[in-house]
Coordinates of N, CA and C in Angstrom, one line a residue:
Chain A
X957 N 76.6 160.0 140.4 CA 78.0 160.4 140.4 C 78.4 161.0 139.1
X958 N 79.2 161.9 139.1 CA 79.4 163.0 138.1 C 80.9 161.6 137.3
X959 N 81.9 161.2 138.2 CA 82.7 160.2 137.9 C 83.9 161.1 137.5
X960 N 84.7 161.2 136.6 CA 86.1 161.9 136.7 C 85.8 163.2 135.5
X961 N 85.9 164.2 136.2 CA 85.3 165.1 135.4 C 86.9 166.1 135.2
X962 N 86.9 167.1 133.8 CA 88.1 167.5 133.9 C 87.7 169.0 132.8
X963 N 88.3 169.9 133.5 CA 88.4 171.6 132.6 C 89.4 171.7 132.6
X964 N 89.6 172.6 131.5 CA 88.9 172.9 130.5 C 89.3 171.8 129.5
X965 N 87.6 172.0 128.6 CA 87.8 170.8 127.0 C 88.9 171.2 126.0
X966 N 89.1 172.3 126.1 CA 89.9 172.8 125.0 C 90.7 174.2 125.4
X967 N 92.1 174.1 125.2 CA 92.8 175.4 125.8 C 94.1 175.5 124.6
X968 N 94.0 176.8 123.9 CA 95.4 177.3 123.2 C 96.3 177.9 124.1
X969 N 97.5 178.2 124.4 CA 98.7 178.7 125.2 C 99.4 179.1 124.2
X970 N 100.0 180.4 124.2 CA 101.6 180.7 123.7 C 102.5 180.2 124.6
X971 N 103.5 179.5 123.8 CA 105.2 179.4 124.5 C 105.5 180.2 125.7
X972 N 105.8 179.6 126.8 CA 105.8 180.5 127.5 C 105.1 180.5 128.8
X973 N 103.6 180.7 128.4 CA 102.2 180.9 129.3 C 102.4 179.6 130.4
X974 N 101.5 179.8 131.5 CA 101.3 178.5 132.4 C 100.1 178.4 132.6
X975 N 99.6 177.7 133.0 CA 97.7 177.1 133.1 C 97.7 175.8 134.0
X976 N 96.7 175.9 134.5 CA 96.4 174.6 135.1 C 95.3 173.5 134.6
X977 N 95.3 172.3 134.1 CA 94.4 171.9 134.0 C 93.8 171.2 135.2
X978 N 92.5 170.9 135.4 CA 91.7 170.7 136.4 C 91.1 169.3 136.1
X979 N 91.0 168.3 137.7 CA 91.2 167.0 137.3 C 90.0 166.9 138.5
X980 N 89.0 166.3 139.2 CA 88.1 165.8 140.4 C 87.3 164.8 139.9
X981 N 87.1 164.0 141.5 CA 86.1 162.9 141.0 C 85.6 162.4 142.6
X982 N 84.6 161.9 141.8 CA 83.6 161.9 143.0 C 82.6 160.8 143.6
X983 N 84.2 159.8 143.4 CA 84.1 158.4 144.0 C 84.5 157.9 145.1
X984 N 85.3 159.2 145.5 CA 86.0 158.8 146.8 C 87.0 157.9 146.4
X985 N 87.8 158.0 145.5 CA 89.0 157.0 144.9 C 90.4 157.7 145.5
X986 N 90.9 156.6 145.8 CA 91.9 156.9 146.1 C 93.4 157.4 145.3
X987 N 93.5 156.5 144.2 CA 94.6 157.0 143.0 C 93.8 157.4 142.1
X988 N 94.4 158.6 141.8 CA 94.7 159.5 140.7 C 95.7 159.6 140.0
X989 N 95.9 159.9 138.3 CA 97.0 160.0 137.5 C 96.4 160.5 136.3
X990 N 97.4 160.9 135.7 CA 97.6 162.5 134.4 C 98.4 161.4 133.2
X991 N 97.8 161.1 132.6 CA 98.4 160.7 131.1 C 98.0 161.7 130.1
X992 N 99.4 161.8 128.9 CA 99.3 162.1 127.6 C 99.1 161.3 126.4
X993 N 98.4 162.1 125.5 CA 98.4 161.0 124.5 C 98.5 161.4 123.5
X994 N 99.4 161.6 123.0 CA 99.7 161.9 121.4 C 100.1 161.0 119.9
X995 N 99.5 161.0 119.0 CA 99.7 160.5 117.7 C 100.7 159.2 117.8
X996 N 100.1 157.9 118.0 CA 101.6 157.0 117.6 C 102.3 156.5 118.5
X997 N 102.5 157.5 119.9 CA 103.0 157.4 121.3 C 101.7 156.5 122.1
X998 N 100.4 156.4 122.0 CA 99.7 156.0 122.8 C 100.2 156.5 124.3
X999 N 98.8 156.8 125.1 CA 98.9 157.4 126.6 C 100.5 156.6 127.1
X1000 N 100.9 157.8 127.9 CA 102.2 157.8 129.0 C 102.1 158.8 129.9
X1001 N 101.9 158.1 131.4 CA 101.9 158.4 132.7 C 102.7 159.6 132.8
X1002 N 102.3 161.1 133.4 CA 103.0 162.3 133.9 C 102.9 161.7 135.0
X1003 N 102.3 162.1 135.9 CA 102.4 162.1 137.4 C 100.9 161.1 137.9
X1004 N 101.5 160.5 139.2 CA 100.1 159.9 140.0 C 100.5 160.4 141.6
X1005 N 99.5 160.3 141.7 CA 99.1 160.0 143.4 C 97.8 158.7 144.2
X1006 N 99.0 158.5 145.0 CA 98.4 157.1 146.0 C 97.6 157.6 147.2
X1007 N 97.4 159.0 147.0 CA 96.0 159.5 148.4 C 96.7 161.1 149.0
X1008 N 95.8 161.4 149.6 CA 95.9 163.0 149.9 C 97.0 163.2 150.4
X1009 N 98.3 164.0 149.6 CA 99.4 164.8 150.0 C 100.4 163.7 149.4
X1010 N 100.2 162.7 149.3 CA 101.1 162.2 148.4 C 101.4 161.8 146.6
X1011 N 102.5 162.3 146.1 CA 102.3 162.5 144.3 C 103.9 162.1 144.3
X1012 N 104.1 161.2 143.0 CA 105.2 161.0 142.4 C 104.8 160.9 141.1
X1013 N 106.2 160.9 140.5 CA 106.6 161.5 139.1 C 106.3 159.6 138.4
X1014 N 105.7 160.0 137.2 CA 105.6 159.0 136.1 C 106.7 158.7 134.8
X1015 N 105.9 158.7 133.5 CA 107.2 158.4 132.9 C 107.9 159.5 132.2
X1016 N 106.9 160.6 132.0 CA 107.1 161.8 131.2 C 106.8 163.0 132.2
X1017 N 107.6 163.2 133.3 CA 107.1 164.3 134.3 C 107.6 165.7 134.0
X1018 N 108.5 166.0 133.3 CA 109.1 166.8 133.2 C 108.2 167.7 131.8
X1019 N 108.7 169.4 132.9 CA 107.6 170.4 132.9 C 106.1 170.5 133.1
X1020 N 105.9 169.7 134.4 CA 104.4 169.4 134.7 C 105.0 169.2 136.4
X1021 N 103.7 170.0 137.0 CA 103.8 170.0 138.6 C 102.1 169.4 138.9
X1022 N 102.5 168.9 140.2 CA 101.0 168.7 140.7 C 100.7 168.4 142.1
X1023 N 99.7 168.5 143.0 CA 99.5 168.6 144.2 C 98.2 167.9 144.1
X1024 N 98.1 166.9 145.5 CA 96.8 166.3 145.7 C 96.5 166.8 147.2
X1025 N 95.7 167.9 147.5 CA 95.4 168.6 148.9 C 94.5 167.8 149.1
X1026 N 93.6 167.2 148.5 CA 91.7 166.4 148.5 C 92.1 165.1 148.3
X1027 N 91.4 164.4 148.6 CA 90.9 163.1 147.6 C 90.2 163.5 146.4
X1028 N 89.8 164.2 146.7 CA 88.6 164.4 145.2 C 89.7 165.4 144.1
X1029 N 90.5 166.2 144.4 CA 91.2 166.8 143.1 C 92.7 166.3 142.8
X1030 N 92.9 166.6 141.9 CA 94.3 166.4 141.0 C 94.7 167.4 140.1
X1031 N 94.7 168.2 140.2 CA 95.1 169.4 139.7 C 97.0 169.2 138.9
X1032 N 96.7 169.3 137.3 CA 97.8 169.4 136.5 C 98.6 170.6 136.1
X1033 N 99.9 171.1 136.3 CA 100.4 172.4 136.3 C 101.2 172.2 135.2
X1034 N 101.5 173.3 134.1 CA 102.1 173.9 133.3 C 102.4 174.8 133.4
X1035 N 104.2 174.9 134.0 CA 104.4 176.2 134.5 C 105.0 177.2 133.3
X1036 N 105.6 176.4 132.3 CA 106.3 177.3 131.0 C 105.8 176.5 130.0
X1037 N 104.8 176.8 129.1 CA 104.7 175.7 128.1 C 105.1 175.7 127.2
X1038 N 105.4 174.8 126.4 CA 106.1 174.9 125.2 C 105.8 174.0 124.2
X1039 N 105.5 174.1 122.8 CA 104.7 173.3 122.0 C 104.7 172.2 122.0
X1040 N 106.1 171.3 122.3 CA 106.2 170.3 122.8 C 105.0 169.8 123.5
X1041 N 104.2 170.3 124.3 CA 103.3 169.6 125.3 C 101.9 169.8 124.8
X1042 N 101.8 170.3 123.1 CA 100.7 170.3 122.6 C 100.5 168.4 122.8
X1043 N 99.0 168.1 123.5 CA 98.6 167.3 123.5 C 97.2 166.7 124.2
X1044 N 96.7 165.5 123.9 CA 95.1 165.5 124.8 C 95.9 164.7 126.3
X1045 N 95.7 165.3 127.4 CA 95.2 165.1 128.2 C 94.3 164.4 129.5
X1046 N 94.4 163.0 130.0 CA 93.6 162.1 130.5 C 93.7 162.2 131.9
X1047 N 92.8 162.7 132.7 CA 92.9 162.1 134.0 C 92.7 160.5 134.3
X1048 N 92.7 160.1 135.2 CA 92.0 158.8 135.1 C 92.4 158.4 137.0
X1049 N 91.1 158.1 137.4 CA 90.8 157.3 138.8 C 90.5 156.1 139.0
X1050 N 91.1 155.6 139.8 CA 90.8 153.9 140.7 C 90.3 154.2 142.1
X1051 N 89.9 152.7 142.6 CA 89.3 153.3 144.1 C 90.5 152.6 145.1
X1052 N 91.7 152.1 144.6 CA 92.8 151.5 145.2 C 94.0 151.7 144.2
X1053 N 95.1 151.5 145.4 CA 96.5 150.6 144.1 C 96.4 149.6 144.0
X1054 N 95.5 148.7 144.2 CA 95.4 147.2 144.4 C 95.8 146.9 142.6
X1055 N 96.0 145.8 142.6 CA 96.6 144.8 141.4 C 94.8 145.2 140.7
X1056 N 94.8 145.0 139.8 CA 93.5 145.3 138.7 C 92.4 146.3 138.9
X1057 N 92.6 147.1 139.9 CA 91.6 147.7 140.0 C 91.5 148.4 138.9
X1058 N 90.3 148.9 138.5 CA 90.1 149.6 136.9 C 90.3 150.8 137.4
X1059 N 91.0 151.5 136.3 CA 91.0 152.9 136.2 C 89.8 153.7 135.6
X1060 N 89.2 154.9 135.3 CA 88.2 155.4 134.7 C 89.0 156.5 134.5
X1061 N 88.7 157.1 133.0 CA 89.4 158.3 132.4 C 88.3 159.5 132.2
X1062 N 88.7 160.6 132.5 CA 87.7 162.1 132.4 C 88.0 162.1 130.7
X1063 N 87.1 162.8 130.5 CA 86.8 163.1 128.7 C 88.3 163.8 128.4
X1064 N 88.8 164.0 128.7 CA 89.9 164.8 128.3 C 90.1 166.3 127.8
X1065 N 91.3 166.9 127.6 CA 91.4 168.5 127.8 C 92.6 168.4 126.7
X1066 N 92.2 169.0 125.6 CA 92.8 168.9 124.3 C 93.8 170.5 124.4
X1067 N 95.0 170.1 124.4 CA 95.7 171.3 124.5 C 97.0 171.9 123.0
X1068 N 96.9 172.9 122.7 CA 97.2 173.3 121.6 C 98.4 174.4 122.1
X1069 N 99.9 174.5 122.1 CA 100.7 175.5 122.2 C 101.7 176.1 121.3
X1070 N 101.5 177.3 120.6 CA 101.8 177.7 119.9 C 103.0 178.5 120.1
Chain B
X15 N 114.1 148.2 128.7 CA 112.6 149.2 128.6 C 111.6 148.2 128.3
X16 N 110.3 149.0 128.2 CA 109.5 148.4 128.7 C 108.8 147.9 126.6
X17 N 108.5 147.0 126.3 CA 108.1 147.0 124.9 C 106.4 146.2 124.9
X18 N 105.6 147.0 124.3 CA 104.0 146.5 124.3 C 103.8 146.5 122.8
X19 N 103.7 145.7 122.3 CA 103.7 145.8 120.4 C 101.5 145.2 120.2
X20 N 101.5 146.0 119.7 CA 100.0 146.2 118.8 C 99.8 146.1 117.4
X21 N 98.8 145.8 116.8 CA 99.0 146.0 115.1 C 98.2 147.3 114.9
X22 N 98.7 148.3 114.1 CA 98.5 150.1 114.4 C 96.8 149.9 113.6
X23 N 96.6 148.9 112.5 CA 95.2 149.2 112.1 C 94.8 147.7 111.8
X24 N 93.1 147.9 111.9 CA 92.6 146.4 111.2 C 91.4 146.5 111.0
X25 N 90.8 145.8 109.7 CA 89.4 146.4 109.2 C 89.0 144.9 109.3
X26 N 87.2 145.0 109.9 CA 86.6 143.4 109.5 C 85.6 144.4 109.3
X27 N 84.4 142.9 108.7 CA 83.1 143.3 108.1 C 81.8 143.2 109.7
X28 N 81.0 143.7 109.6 CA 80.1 143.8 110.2 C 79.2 142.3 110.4
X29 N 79.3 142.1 111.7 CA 78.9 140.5 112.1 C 80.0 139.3 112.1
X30 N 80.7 139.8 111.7 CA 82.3 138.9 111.9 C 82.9 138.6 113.1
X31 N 84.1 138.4 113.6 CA 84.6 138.0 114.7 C 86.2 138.9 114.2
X32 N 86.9 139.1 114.9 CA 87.8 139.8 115.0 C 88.5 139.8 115.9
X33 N 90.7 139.2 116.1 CA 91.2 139.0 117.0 C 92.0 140.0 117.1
X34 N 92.6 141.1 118.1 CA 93.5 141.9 118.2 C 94.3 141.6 119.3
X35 N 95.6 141.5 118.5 CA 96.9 140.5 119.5 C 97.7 141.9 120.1
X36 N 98.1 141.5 121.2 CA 99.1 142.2 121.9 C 99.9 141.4 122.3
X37 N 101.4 141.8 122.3 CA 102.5 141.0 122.7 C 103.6 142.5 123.8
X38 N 104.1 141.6 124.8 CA 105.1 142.4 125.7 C 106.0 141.7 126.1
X39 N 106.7 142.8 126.1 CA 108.5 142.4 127.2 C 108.7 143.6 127.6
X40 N 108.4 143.1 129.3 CA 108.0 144.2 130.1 C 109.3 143.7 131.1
X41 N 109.9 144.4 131.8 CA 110.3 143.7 133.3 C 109.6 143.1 134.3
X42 N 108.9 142.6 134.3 CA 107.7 142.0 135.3 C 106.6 142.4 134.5
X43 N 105.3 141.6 135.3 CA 103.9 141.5 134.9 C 103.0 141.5 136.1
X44 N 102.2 142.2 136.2 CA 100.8 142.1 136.9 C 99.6 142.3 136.6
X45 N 99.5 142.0 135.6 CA 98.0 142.0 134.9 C 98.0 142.8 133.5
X46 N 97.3 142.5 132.7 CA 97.1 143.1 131.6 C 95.4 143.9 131.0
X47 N 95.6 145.1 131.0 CA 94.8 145.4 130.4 C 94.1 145.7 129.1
X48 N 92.7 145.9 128.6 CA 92.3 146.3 127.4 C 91.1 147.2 127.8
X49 N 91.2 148.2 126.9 CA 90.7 149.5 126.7 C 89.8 149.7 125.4
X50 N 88.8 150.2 125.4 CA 88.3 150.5 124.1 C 88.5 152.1 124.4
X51 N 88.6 152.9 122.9 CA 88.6 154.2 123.1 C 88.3 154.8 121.8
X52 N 86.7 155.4 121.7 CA 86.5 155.9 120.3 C 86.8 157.2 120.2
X53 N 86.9 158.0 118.9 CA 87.4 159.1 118.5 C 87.3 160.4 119.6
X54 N 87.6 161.3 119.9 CA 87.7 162.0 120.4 C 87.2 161.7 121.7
X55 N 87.1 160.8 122.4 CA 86.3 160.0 123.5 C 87.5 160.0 124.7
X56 N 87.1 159.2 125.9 CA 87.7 158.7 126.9 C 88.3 157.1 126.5
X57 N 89.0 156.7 126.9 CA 89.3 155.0 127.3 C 88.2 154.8 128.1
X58 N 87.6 153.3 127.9 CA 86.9 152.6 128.7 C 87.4 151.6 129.1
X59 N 86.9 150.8 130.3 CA 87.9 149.5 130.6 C 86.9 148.4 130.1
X60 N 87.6 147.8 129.3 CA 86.7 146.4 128.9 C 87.3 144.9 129.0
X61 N 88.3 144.6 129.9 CA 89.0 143.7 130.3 C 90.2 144.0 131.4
X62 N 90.3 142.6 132.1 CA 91.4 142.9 132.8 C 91.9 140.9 133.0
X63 N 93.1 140.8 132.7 CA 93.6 139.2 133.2 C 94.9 139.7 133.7
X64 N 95.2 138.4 134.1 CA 96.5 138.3 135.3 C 96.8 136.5 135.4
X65 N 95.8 136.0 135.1 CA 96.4 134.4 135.2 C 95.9 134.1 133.4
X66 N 96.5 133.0 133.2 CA 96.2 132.5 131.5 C 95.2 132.1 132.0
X67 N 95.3 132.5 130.2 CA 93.4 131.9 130.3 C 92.7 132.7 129.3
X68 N 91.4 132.2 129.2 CA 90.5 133.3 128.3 C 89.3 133.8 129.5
X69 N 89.2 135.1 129.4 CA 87.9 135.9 129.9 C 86.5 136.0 128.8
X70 N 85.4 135.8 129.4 CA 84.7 136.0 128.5 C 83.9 137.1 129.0
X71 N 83.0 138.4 128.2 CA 82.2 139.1 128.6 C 81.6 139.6 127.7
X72 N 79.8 138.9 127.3 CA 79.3 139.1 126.3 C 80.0 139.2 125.0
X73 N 79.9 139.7 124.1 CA 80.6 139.7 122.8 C 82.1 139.4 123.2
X74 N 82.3 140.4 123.9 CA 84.2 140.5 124.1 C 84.8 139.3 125.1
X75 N 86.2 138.7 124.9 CA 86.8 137.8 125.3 C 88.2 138.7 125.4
X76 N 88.9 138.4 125.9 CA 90.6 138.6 126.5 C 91.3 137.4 126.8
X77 N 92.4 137.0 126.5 CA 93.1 135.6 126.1 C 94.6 136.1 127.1
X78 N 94.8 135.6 127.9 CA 96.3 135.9 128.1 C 97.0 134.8 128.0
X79 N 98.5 134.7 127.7 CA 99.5 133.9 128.0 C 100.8 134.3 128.6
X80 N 100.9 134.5 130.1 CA 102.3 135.3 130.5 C 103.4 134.4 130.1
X81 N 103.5 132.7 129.8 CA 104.8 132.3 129.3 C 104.9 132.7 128.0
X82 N 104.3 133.3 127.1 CA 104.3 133.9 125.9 C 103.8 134.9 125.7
X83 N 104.1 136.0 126.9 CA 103.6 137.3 126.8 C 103.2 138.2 125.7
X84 N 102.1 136.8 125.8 CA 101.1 137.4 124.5 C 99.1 137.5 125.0
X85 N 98.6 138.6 124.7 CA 97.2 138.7 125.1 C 96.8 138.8 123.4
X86 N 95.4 138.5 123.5 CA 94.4 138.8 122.6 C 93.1 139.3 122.3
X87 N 92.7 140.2 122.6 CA 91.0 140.9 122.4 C 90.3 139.8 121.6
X88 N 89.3 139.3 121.7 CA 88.4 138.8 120.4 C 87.2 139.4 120.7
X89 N 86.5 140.5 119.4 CA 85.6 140.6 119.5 C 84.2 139.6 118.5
X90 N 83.6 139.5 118.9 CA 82.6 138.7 117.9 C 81.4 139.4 117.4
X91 N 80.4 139.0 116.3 CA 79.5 139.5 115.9 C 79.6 141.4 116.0
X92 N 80.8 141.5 115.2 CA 80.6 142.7 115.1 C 79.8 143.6 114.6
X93 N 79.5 144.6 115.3 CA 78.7 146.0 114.8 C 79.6 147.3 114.5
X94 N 79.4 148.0 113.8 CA 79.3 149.5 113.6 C 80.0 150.5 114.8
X95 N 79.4 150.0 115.5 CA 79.8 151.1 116.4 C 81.3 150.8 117.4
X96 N 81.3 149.2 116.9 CA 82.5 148.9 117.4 C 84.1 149.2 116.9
X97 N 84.1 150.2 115.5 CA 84.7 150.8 115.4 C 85.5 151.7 116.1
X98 N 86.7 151.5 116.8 CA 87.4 152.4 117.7 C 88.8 151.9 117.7
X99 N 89.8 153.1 118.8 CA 91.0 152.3 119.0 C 91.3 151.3 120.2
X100 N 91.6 150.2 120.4 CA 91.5 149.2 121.2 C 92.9 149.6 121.9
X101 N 93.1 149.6 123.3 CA 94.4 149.9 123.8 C 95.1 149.0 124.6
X102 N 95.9 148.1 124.5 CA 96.6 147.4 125.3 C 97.5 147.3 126.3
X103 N 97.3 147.5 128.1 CA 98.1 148.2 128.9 C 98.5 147.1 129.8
X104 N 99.7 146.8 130.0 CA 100.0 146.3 131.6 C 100.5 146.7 132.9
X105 N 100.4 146.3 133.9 CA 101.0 146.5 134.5 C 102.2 145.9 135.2
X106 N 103.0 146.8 135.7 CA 104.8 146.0 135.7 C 104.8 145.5 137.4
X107 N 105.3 144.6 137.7 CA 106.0 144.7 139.1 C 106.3 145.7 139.8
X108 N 106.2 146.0 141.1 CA 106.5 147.1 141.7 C 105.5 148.3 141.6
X109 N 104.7 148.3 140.3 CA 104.0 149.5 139.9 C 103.2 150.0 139.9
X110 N 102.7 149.5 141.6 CA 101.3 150.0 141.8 C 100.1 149.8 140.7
X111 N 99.5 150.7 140.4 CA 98.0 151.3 139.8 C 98.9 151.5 138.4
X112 N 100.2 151.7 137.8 CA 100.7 152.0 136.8 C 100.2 151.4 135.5
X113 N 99.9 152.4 134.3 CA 99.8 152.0 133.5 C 100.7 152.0 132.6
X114 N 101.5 151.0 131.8 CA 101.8 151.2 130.5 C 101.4 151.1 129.1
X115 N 101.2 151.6 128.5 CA 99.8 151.3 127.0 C 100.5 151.4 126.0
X116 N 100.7 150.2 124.7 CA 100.6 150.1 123.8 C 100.2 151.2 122.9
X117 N 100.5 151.4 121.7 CA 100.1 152.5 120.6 C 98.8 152.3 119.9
X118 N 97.7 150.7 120.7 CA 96.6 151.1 119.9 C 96.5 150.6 118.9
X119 N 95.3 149.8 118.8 CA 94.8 149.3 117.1 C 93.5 149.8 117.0
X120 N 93.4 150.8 115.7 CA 92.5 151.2 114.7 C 91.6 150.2 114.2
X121 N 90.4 150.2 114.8 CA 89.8 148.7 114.2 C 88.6 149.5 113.0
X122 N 88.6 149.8 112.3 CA 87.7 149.9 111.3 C 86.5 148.9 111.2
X123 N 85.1 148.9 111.0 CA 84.2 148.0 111.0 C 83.4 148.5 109.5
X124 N 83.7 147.9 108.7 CA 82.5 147.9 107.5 C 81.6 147.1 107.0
X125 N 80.7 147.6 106.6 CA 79.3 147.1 106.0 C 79.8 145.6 105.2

């Protein structure tokens, strides 16, 4: 198993631009979710999803869209970015929403907007 | 709101023992986690409690107390490589798979 894999490692954006970052995993897990993590703030939840076609908003959702068509993807949208959302990145998968199941985090996608 | 307090840094010597406290005031509780996560790296899961008590697992231990919503990491015989940021997350009532995380303690390990 490849486990929670995520592209791109590294992306610059002008103000403005939109991009997708890319989130899949290949556990057949059922939740998926998008954390940021910036200096000081420690990781906070953008968006999750509880299984294919369903996604709701986390704690920091705003200016970020996302769709779960698969189990296997999660695909994160930046439709106008703005420096503000210079930040790393985390996907991270469980194989339930059950009470403790562990999550696993993709290496992360370090983003820089200028 | 939700408050997860950490201590931001902490240095021990190599082969020592080492406790890193977490305290919360969360609206509800369902488990608490800990995370190791070294520099430019992923989080990894290296604990999970929900009833008091202490966990043990090789080196590492995890201590909860939900009437004193307070946890504790202890690592022991430390090494070098255990140098990283340790992350402290719970989860709230109602909140599914949700995580909330702490800001993290910088554990420095020296010679």
């Amino acid at each position: 198993n490849a486990g929670v894999t995520q592209t791109p490692k590294f992306q610059v954006l002008k103000t403005g631009q939109s991009m997708t970052l890319q989130c899949a995993q290949d556990m057949n897990h059922e939740y998926m979710s998008w954390y940021r993590q910036d200096p000081g703030m420690g990781l906070r939840l953008i968006h999750y999803s509880v299984g294919a076609g369903i996604t709701d908003q986390g704690e920091v959702p705003n200016g970020y869209n996302v769709s779960r068509s698969t189990t296997e993807d999660f695909p994160l949208r930046l439709l106008s970015a703005a420096p503000s959302q210079t930040s790393v990145y985390f996907c991270a998968s469980s194989y339930s929403t059950g009470w403790g199941e562990t999550q696993y985090f993709g290496p992360g996608t370090r983003l820089l907007v200028l | 709101g939700q408050n997860i307090d950490q201590p931001t840094e902490m240095t021990a010597t190599e082969g020592a023992i080492v406790q890193i406290n977490c305290t919360y005031q969360t609206s509800g509780f369902n488990g608490l986690f800990w995370y190791q996560q070294h520099a430019g790296e992923a989080p990894t899961f290296l604990s999970y409690n929900v009833l008091d008590g202490l966990e043990e697992k090789g080196r590492f231990s995890s201590f909860l107390s939900r009437s004193k919503g307070y946890s504790y990491l202890l690592l022991k015989e430390l090494q070098m490589k255990d140098s990283a940021s340790y992350l402290c997350a719970v989860i709230l009532t109602g909140g599914g798979n949700k995580l909330t995380f702490g800001t993290g303690t910088q554990l420095k390990v020296e010679l």
